[in-house]
Coordinates of C-alpha atoms and ligand atoms in Angstrom, one line a residue:
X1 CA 0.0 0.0 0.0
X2 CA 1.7 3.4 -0.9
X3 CA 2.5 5.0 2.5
X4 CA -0.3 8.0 1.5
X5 CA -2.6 5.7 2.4
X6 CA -1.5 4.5 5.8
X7 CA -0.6 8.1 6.8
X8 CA -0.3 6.7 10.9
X9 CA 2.4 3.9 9.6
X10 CA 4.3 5.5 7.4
X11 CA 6.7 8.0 9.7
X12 CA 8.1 7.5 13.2
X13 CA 5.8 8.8 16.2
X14 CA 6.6 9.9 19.8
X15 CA 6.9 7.7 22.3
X16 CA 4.3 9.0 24.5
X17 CA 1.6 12.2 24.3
X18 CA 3.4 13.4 27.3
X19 CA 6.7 13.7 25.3
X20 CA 4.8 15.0 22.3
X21 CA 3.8 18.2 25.1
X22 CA 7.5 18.2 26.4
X23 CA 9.0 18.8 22.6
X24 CA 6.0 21.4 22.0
X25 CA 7.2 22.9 25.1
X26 CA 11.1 22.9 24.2
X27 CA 10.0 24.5 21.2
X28 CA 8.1 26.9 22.7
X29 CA 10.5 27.8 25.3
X30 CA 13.9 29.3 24.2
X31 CA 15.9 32.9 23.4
X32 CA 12.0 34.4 22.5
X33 CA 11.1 33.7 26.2
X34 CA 14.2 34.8 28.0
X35 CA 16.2 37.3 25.3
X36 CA 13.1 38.5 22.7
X37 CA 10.6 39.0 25.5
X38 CA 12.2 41.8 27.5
X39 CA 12.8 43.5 24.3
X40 CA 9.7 43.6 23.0
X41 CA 8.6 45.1 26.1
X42 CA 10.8 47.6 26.0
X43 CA 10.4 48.5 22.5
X44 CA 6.8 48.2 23.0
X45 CA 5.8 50.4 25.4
X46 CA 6.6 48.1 29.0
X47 CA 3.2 47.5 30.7
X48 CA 1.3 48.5 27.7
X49 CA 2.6 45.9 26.0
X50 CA 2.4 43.0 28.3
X51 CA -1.3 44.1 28.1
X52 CA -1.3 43.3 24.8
X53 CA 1.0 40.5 24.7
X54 CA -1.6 38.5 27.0
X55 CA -4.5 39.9 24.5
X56 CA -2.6 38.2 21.8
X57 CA -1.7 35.0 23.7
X58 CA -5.6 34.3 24.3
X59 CA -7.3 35.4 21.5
X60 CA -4.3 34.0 19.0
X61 CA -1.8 32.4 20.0
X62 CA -3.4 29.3 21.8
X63 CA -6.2 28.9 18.9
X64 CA -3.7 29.1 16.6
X65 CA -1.4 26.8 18.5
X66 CA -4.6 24.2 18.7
X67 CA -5.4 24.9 15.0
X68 CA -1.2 23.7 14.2
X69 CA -1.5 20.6 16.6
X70 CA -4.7 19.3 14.9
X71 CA -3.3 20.2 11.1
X72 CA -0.1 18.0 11.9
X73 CA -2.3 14.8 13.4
X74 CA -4.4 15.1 10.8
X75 CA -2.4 15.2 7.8
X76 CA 0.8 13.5 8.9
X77 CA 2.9 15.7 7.0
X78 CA 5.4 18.6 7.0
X79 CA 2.8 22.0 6.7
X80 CA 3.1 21.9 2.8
X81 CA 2.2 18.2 2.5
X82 CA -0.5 18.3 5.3
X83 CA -2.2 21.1 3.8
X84 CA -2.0 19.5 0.5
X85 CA -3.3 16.2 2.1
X86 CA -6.2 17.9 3.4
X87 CA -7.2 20.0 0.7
X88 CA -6.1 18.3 -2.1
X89 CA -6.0 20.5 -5.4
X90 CA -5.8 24.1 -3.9
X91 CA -3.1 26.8 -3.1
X92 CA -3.4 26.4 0.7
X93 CA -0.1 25.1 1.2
X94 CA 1.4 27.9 -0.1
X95 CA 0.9 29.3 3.5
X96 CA 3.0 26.5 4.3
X97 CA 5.6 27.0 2.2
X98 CA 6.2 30.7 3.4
X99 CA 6.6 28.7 6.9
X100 CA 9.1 26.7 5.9
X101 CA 11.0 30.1 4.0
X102 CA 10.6 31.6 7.3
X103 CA 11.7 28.8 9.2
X104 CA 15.5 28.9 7.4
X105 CA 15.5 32.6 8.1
X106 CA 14.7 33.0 11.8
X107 CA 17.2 29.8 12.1
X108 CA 19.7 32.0 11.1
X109 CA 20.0 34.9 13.4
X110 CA 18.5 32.3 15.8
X111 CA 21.8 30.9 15.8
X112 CA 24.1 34.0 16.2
X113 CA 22.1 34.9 19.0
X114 CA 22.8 31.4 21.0
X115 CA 25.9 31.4 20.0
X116 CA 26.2 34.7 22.5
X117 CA 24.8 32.6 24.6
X118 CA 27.8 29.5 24.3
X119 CA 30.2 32.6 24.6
X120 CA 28.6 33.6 27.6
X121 CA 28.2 30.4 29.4
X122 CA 32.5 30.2 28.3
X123 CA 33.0 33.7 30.4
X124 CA 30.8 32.2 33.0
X125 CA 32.6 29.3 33.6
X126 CA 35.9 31.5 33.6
X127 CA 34.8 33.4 36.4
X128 CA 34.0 36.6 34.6
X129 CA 30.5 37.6 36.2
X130 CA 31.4 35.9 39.7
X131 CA 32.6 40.2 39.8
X132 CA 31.7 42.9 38.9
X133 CA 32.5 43.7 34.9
X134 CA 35.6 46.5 35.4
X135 CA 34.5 47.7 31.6
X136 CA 30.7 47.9 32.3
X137 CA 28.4 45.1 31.0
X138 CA 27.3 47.0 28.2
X139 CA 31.1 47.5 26.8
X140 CA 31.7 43.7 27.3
X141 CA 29.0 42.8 25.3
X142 CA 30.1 45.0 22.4
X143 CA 33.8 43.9 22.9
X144 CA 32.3 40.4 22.8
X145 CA 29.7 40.3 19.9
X146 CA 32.3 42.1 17.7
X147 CA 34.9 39.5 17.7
X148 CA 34.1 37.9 14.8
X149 CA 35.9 34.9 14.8
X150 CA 34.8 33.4 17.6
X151 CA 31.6 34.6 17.2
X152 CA 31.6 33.1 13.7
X153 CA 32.9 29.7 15.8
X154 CA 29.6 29.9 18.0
X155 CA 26.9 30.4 15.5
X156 CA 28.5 27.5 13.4
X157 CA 28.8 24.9 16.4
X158 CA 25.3 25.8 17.1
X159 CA 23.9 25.4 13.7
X160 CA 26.2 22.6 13.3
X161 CA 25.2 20.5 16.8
X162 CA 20.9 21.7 15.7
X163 CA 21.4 20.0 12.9
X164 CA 22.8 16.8 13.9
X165 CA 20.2 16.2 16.4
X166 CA 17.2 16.9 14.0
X167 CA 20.0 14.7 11.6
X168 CA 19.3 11.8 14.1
X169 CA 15.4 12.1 14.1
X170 CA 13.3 13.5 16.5
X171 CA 13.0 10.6 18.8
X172 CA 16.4 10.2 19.9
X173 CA 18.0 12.4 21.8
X174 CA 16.2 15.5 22.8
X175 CA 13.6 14.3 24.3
X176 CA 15.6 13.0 27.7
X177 CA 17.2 16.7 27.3
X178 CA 14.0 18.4 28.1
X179 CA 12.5 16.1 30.6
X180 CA 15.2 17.2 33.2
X181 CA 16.3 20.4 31.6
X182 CA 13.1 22.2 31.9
X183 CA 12.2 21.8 35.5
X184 CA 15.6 22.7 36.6
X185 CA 15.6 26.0 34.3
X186 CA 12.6 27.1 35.7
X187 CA 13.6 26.7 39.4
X188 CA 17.0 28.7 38.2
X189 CA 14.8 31.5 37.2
X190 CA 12.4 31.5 40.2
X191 CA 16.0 32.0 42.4
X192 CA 17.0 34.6 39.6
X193 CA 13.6 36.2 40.1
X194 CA 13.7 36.5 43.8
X195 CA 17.3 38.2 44.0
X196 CA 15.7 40.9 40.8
X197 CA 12.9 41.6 43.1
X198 CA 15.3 42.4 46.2
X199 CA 17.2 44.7 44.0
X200 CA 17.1 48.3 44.9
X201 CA 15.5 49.6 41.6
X202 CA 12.7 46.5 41.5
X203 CA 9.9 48.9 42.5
X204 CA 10.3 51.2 39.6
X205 CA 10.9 47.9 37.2
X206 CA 8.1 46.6 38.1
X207 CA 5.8 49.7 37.6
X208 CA 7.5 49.5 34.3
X209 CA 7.0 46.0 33.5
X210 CA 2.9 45.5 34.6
X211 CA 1.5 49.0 34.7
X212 CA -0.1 50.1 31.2
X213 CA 0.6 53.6 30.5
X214 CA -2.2 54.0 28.2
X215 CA -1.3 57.7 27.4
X216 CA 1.9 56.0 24.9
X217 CA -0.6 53.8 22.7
X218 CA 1.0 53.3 19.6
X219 CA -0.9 51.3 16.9
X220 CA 2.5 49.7 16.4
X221 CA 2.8 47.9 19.7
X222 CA -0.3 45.6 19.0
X223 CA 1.6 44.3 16.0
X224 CA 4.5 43.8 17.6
X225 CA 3.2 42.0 20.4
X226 CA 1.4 39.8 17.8
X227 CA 4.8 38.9 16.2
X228 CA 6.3 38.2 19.3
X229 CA 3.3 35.7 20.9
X230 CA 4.2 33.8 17.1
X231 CA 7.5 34.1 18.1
X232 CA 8.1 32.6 21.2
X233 CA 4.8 30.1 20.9
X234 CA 6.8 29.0 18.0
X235 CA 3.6 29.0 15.8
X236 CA 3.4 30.3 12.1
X237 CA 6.3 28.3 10.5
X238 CA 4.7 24.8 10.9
X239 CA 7.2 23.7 13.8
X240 CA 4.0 22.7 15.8
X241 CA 2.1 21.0 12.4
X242 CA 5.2 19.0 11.8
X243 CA 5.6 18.2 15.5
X244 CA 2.0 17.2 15.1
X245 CA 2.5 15.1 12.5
X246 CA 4.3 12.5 14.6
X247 CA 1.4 12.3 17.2
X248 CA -0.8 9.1 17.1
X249 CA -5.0 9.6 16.6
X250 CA -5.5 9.4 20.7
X251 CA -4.2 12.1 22.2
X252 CA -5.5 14.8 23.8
X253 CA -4.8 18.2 21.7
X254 CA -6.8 20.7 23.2
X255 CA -5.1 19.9 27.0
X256 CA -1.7 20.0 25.5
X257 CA -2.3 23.4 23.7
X258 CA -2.9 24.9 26.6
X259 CA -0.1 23.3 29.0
X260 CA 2.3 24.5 26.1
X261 CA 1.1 28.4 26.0
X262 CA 0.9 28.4 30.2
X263 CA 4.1 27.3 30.6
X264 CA 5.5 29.5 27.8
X265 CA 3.8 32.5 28.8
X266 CA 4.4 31.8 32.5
X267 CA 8.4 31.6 31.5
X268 CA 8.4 34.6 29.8
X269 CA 6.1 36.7 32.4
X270 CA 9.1 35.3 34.7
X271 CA 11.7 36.5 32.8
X272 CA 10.5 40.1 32.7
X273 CA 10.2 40.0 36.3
X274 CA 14.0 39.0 36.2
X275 CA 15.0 42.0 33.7
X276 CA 13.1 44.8 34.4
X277 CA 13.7 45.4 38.1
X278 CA 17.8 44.4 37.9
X279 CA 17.3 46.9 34.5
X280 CA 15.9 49.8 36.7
X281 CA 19.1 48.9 39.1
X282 CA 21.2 49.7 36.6
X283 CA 20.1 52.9 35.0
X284 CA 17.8 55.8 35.5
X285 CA 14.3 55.7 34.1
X286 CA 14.5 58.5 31.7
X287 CA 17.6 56.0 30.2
X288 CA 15.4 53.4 29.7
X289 CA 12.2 55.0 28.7
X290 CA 14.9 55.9 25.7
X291 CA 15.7 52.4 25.4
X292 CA 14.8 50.6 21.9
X293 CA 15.9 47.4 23.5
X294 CA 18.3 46.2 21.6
X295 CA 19.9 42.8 21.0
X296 CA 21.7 43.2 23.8
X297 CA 19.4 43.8 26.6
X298 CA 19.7 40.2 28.5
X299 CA 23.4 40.1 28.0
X300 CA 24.0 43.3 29.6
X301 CA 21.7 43.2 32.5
X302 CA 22.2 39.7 33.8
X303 CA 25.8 39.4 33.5
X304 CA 25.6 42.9 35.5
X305 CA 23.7 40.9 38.5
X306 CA 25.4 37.5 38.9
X307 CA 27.8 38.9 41.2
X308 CA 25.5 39.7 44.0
X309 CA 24.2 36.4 44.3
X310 CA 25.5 33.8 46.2
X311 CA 27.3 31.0 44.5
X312 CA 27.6 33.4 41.5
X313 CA 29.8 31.0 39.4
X314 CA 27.7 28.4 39.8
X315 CA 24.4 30.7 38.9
X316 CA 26.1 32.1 35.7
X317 CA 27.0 28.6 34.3
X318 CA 23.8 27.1 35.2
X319 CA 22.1 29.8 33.8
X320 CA 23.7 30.1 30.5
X321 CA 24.0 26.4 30.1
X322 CA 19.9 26.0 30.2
X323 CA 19.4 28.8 28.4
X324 CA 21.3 26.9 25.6
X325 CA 19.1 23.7 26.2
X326 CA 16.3 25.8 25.7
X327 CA 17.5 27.2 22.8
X328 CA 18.6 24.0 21.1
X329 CA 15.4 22.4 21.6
X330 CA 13.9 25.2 20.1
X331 CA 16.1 25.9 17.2
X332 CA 15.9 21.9 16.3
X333 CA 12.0 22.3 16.1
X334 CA 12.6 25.7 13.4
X335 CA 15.0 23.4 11.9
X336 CA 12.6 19.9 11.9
X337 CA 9.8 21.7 9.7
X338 CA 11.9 22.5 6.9
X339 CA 13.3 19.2 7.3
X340 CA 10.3 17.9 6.9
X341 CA 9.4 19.6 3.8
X342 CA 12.4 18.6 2.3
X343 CA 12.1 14.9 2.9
X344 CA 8.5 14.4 2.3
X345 CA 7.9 16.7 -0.4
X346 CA 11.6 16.7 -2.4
X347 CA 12.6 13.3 -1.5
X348 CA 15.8 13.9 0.2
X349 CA 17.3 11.5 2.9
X350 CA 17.3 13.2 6.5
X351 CA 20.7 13.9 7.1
X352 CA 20.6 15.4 3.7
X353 CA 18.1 17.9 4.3
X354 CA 19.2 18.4 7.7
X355 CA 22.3 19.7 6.5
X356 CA 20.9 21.6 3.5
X357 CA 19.0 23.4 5.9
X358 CA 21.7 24.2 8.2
X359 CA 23.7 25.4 5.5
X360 CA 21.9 27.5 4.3
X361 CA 21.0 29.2 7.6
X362 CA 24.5 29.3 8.6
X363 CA 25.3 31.5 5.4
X364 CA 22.4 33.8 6.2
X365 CA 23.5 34.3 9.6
X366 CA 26.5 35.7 8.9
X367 CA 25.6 39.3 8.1
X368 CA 23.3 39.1 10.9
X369 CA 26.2 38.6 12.9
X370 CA 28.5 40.9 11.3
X371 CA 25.7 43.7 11.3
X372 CA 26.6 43.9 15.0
X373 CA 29.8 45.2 14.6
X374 CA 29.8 48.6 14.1
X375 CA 30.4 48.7 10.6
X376 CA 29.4 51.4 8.4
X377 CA 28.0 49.2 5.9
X378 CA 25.6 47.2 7.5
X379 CA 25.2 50.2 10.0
X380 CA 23.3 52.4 7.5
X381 CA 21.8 54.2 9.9
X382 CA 19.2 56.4 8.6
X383 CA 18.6 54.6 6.1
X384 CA 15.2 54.2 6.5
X385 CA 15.0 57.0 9.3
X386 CA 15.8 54.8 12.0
X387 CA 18.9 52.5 13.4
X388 CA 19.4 50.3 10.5
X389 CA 21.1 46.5 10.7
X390 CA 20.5 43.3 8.6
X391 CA 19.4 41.9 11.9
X392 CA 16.9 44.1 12.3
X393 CA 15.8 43.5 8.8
X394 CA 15.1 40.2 9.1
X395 CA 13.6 39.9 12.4
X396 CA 11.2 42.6 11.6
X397 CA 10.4 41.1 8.1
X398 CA 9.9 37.7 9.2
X399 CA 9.0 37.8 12.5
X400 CA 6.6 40.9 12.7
X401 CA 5.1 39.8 9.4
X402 CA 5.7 36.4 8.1
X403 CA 4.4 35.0 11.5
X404 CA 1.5 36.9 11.5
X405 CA 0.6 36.4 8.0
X406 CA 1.0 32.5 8.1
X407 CA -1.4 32.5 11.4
X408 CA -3.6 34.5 9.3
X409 CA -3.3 31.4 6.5
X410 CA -3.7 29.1 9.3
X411 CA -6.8 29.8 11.1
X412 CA -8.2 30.4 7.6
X413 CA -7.7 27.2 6.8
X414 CA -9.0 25.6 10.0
X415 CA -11.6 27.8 10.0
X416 CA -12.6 27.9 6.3
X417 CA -10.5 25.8 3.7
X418 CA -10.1 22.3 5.3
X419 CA -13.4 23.4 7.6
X420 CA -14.0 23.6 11.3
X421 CA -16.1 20.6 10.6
X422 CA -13.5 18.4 10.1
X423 CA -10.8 19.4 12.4
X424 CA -13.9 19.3 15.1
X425 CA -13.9 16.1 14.2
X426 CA -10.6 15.0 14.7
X427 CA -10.6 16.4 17.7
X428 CA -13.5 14.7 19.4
X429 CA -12.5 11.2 18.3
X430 CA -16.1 10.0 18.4
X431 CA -16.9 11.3 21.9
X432 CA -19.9 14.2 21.5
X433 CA -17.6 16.9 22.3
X434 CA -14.5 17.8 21.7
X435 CA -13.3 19.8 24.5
X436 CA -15.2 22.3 27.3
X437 CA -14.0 25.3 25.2
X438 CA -14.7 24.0 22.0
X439 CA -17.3 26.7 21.1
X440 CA -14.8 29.6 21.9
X441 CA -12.1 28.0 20.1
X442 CA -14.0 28.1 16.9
X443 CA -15.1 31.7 16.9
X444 CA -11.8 32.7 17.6
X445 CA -10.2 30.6 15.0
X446 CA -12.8 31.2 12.5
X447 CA -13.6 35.4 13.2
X448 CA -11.3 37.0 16.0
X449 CA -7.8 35.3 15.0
X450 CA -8.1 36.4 11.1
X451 CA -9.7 39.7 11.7
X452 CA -7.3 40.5 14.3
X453 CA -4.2 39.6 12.5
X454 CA -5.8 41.3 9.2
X455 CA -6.7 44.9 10.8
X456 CA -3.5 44.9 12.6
X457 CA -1.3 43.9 9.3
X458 CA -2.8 46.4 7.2
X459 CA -3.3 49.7 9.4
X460 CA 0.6 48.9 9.7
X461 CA 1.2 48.7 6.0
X462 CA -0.5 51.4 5.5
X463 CA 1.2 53.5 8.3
X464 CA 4.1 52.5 7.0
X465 CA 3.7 54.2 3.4
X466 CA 2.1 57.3 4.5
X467 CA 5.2 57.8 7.1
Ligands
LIG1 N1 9.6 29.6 20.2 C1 11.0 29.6 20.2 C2 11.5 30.6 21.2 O1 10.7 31.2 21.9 C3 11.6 29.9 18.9 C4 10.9 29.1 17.8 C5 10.9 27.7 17.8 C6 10.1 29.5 16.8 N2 10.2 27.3 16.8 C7 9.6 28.4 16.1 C8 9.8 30.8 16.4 C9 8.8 28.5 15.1 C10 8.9 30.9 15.3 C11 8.4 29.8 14.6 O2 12.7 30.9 21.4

């Protein structure tokens, strides 16, 4: 029988639903939680924003996390082949094949950005933030991010060790990572949390962090926050539908949806409460109500308040080597869709596509990277009227937009193309309902996630061109 027809048989599955919600999680959680977060807020207007970010968590993010999980079971495929699969004959899956576009791209400053991290969790183990940093923080990240050698070293070992793992299948290996890694990481950044909120400046942090200001709206913010709920639930680029696509019929979606968006939303809640206070600490609030974030912020704040905790070696390492767990099982999940595509749809071997993947990633990040160092090139400042960098570029082209505009194909498709009809009825598996909050989930997937996503994309187009 040709394997389309015995779509459960014909791919490997994961051992357990449980582990299925512990690799949704560990691709969920990573740098969008702990690095992306805290700059969104700050870009985005601090309370405001968090506001906002919750907004688009609820209303969004978990039906369109639902709507991913059911497409994957359902079609057994990589996004492009499970859309196909489901809706045979139409150009749905072209939705999926910006995903899997996307996927490469974030990969690559993905990368450059843990590979910071590896450096980090290097200087950590040599001692450097058991002190305070002579050159200030801030001038230590600079000094570090700009040697481009090593930094060059990082990104490639990264890449290179994300795609070896997703070279070796999904089922080995990272999923006994995350079982222990997870746990531990969040008890590291309930202890991190704690010493942030004993800081002198926490009071001020936290008025910046949770109290709206409602007087600095900015039609912007909502789609940032948008493009970072994509971002750090790790929806839009099909990591979830391919994840899916490895679940057997029995599971229970709707429960796992929501397990994944708590605890993701919970980490990253956590890690504000970390940043902003120790952030306040270290500068005045007229400094940071300047601040545009910046790639930096994490960097330069944390390794600034190791050294008043006890055990400060220990904190540092442990702190930058799970924040390089969660990264990896994150960037192996960005990595595993496009995989996917590659073997189902083009017929290459894994290791093959894998590496073709990587590759290709690897050479994008590298003026990413280099757009850090202050180089007049890829520092055209004003080139667009504002503090220009390839980085930049790319995260606000394929995060603030590409996410949101393959949720946007998404939810259509639940909601329209393949039919709420049919993925209801995957879900309920021959029981009467589905799930208690079945009705909700289908008026948001169906009206509130598209028009959302639509009004927000287009008032910001159109801002855009008229200035
Ligand atoms: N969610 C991850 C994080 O927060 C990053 C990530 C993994 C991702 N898979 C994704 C982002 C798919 C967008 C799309 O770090």
């Amino acid at each position: 029988m040709p394997a389309d027809q015995t779509p459960e048989n014909s791919r490997g599955h994961w051992g357990s639903g449980l582990v299925f919600i512990f690799a949704a999680a560990g691709s969920a959680i990573g740098l969008g939680n702990i690095w992306r977060f805290p700059i969104s807020v700050a870009d985005g207007g601090g309370g405001l924003f968090l506001l906002l970010y919750i907004i688009c968590i609820l209303a969004i993010g978990l039906p369109v996390m639902l709507a991913e999980m059911v497409i994957g079971r359902a079609g057994q495929k990589n996004p492009v082949g499970a859309m196909k699969r489901l809706k045979p004959g139409t150009n749905w899956y072209l939705f999926g094949l910006l995903s899997v576009v996307t996927g490469a791209v974030i990969t690559s400053f993905y990368s450059v950005v843990a590979g910071w991290a590896g450096i980090y969790l290097f200087a950590s183990f040599a001692g450097t933030f058991t002190e305070p940093v002579k050159e200030g923080t801030a001038a230590f990240f600079d000094r570090t991010t700009a040697n481009v050698p090593v930094v060059l070293l990082a990104h490639f070992l990264f890449i290179g060790l994300t795609a070896v793992i997703v070279a070796l299948g999904i089922k080995r290996g990272i999923e006994g990572m995350i079982k222990f890694a997870m746990p531990l990481f969040l008890l590291l950044l309930l202890a991190l949390m704690f010493r942030s909120l004993t800081l002198s400046g926490s009071l001020d942090g936290l008025q910046y962090y949770l109290v709206p200001r409602f007087s600095d709206w900015d039609s912007s913010y909502f789609l940032l926050a948008l493009g970072q709920a994509f971002f750090s639930l790790g929806l839009g680029m099909g990591a979830i539908i391919t994840y899916g696509s490895y679940l057997r019929q029995k599971e229970n979606l709707p429960n796992a949806a929501v397990s994944v968006v708590g605890l993701d939303t919970l980490i990253a809640v956590l890690a504000g409460l970390i940043i902003f206070p120790a952030l306040f600490t270290v500068m005045a609030v007229a400094e940071v109500e300047q601040l545009d974030g910046g790639a930096g912020l994490i960097f330069v704040v944390l390794s600034g308040i190791f050294h008043e905790l006890p055990m400060s070696w220990l904190f540092s390492v442990l702190f930058f080597a799970l924040l390089l767990v969660a990264a990896l099982t994150s960037s192996v999940s960005l990595l595993e869709a496009a995989t996917a595509y590659l073997i189902d749809e083009k017929g290459m071997s894994r290791p093959q596509a894998a590496c073709a993947i990587a590759l290709g990633a690897f050479l994008l990040g590298i003026p990413s990277l280099l757009s850090q160092v202050d180089t007049s090139f890829f520092h055209a400042s004003g080139m667009f009227g504002w503090g220009f960098s390839f980085f930049s570029l790319l995260d606000n082209i394929y995060v603030t937009i590409a996410l949101p505009v393959a949720g946007l194909g998404i939810s259509l498709f639940v909601g329209w193309g393949w039919g709420i009809e049919n993925a209801l009825k995957d879900l309920q598996q021959g029981r009467p309902s589905a799930f208690p909050w079945q009705r909700i989930w289908c008026f948001m997937i169906r009206y509130v996630a598209p028009i959302a996503i639509l009004v927000v994309l287009v008032y910001n187009v159109f801002e855009f061109f008229n200035g």
